[in-house]
Short mmCIF file of C-alpha atoms in Angstrom, two decimals:
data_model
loop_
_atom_site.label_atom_id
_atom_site.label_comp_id
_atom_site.label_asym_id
_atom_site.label_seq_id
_atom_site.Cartn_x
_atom_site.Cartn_y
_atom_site.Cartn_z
CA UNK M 183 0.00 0.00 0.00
CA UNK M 184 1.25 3.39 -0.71
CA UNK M 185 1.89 5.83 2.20
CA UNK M 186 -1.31 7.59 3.31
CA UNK M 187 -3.46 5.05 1.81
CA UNK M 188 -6.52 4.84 3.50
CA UNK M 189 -8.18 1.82 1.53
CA UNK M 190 -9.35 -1.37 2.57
CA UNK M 191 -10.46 -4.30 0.31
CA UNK M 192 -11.72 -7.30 0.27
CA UNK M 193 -11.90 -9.90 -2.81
CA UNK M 194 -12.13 -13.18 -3.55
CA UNK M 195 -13.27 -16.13 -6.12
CA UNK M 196 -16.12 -17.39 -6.21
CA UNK M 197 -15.98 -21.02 -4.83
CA UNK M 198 -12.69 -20.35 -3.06
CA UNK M 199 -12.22 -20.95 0.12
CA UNK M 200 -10.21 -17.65 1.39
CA UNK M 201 -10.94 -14.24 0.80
CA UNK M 202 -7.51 -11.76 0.26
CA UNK M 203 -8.48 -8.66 3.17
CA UNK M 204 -5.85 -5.76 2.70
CA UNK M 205 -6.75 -3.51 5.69
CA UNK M 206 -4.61 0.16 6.27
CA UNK M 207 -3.44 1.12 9.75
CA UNK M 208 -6.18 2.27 12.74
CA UNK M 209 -9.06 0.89 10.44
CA UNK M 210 -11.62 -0.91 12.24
CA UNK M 211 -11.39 -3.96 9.67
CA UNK M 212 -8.04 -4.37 10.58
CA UNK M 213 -9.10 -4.37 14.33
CA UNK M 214 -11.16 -7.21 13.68
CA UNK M 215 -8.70 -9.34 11.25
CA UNK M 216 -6.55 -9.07 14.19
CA UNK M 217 -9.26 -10.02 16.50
CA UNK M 218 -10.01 -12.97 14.59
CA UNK M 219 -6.25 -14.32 13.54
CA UNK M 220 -5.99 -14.46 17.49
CA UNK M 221 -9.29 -16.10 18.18
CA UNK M 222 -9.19 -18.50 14.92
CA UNK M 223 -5.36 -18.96 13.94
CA UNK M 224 -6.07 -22.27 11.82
CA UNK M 225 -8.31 -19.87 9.60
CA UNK M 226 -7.13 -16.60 9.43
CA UNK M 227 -3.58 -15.86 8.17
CA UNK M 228 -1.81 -12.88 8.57
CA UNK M 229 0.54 -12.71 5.41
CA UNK M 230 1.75 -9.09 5.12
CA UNK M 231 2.56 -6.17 7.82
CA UNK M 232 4.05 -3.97 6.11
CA UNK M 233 6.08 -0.62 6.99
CA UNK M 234 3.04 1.83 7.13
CA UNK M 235 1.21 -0.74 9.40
CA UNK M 236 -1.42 -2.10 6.67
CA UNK M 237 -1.51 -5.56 6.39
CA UNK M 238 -2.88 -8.18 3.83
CA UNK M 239 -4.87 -11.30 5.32
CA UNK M 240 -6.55 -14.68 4.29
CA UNK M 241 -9.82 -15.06 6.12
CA UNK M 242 -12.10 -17.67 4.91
CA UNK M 243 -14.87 -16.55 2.88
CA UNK M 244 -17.76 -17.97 5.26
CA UNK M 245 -16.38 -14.73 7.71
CA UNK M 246 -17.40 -12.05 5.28
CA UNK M 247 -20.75 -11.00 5.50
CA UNK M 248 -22.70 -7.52 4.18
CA UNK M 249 -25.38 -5.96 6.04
CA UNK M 250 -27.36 -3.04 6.18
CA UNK M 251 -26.97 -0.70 9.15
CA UNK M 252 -29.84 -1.23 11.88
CA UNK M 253 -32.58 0.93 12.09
CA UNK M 254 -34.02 1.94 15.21
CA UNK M 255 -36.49 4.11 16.54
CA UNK M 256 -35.91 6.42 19.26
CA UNK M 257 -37.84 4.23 21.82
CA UNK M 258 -35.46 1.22 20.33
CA UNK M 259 -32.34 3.55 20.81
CA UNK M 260 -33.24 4.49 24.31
CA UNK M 261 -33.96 0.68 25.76
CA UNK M 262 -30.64 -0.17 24.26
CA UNK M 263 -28.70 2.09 25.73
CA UNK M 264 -30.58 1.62 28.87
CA UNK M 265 -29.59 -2.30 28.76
CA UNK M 266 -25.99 -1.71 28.19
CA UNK M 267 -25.89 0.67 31.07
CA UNK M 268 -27.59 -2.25 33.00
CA UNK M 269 -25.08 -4.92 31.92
CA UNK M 270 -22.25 -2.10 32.12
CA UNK M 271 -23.18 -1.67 36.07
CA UNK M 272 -23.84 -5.47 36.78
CA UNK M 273 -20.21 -6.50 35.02
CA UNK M 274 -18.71 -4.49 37.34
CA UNK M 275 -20.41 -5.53 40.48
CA UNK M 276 -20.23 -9.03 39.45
CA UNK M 277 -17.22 -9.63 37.73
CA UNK M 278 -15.86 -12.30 40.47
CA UNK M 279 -19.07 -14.49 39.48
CA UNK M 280 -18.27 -14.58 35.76
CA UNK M 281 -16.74 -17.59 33.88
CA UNK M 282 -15.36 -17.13 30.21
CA UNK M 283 -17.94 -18.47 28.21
CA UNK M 284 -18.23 -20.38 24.48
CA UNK M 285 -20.75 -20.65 22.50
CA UNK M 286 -19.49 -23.08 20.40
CA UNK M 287 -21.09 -20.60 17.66
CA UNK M 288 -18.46 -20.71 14.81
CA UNK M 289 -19.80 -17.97 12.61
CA UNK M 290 -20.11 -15.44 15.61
CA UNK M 291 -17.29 -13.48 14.92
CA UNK M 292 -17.75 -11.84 11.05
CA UNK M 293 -17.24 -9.25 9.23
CA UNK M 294 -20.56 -6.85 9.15
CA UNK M 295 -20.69 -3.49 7.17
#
């Protein structure tokens, strides 16, 4: 990638079985190839960090998904905020009684845009 290059891609064949992910420095799709080449390092390869930070990955394709952005109302927007202060407060009351937890869920952690 050239210096100041602020793209990210990602492309692959149909019927492959990787996509190629080429992610520049402090994007948030590099913060989750990392993510996931730590969580899953069977599947996703690293192949390229290169001087400006960038890098260029193999993920499988299964991990790329597209989505729209969620909608919400106001009312929607206010309960979930509401519930994350709730679970916000009770983490950190209750962190002692937590266990790390699986869910054995193998598609949990994707890409969504």
């Amino acid at each position: 990638m050239t210096e100041n290059c602020n793209e990210c891609s990602i492309a692959w064949i149909r019927g492959g079985e990787y996509a190629e992910v080429s992610a520049h420095n402090g994007s948030k799709m590099k913060g989750r190839v990392l993510k996931l080449a730590e969580q899953h390092p069977e599947d996703v390869k690293i192949l390229v960090t290169n001087k400006d930070g960038s890098i260029f990955a193999h993920v499988p394709v299964k991990y790329v998904k597209l989505r729209a952005p969620r909608e919400l109302t106001e009312e929607q927007r206010t309960e979930l905020i509401e519930r994350g202060k709730n679970m916000s407060r009770n983490k950190s009351t209750d962190y002692e009684e937590t266990s790390d937890f699986d869910s054995g869920d193998d598609n949990e952690e994707m890409f969504t845009f």
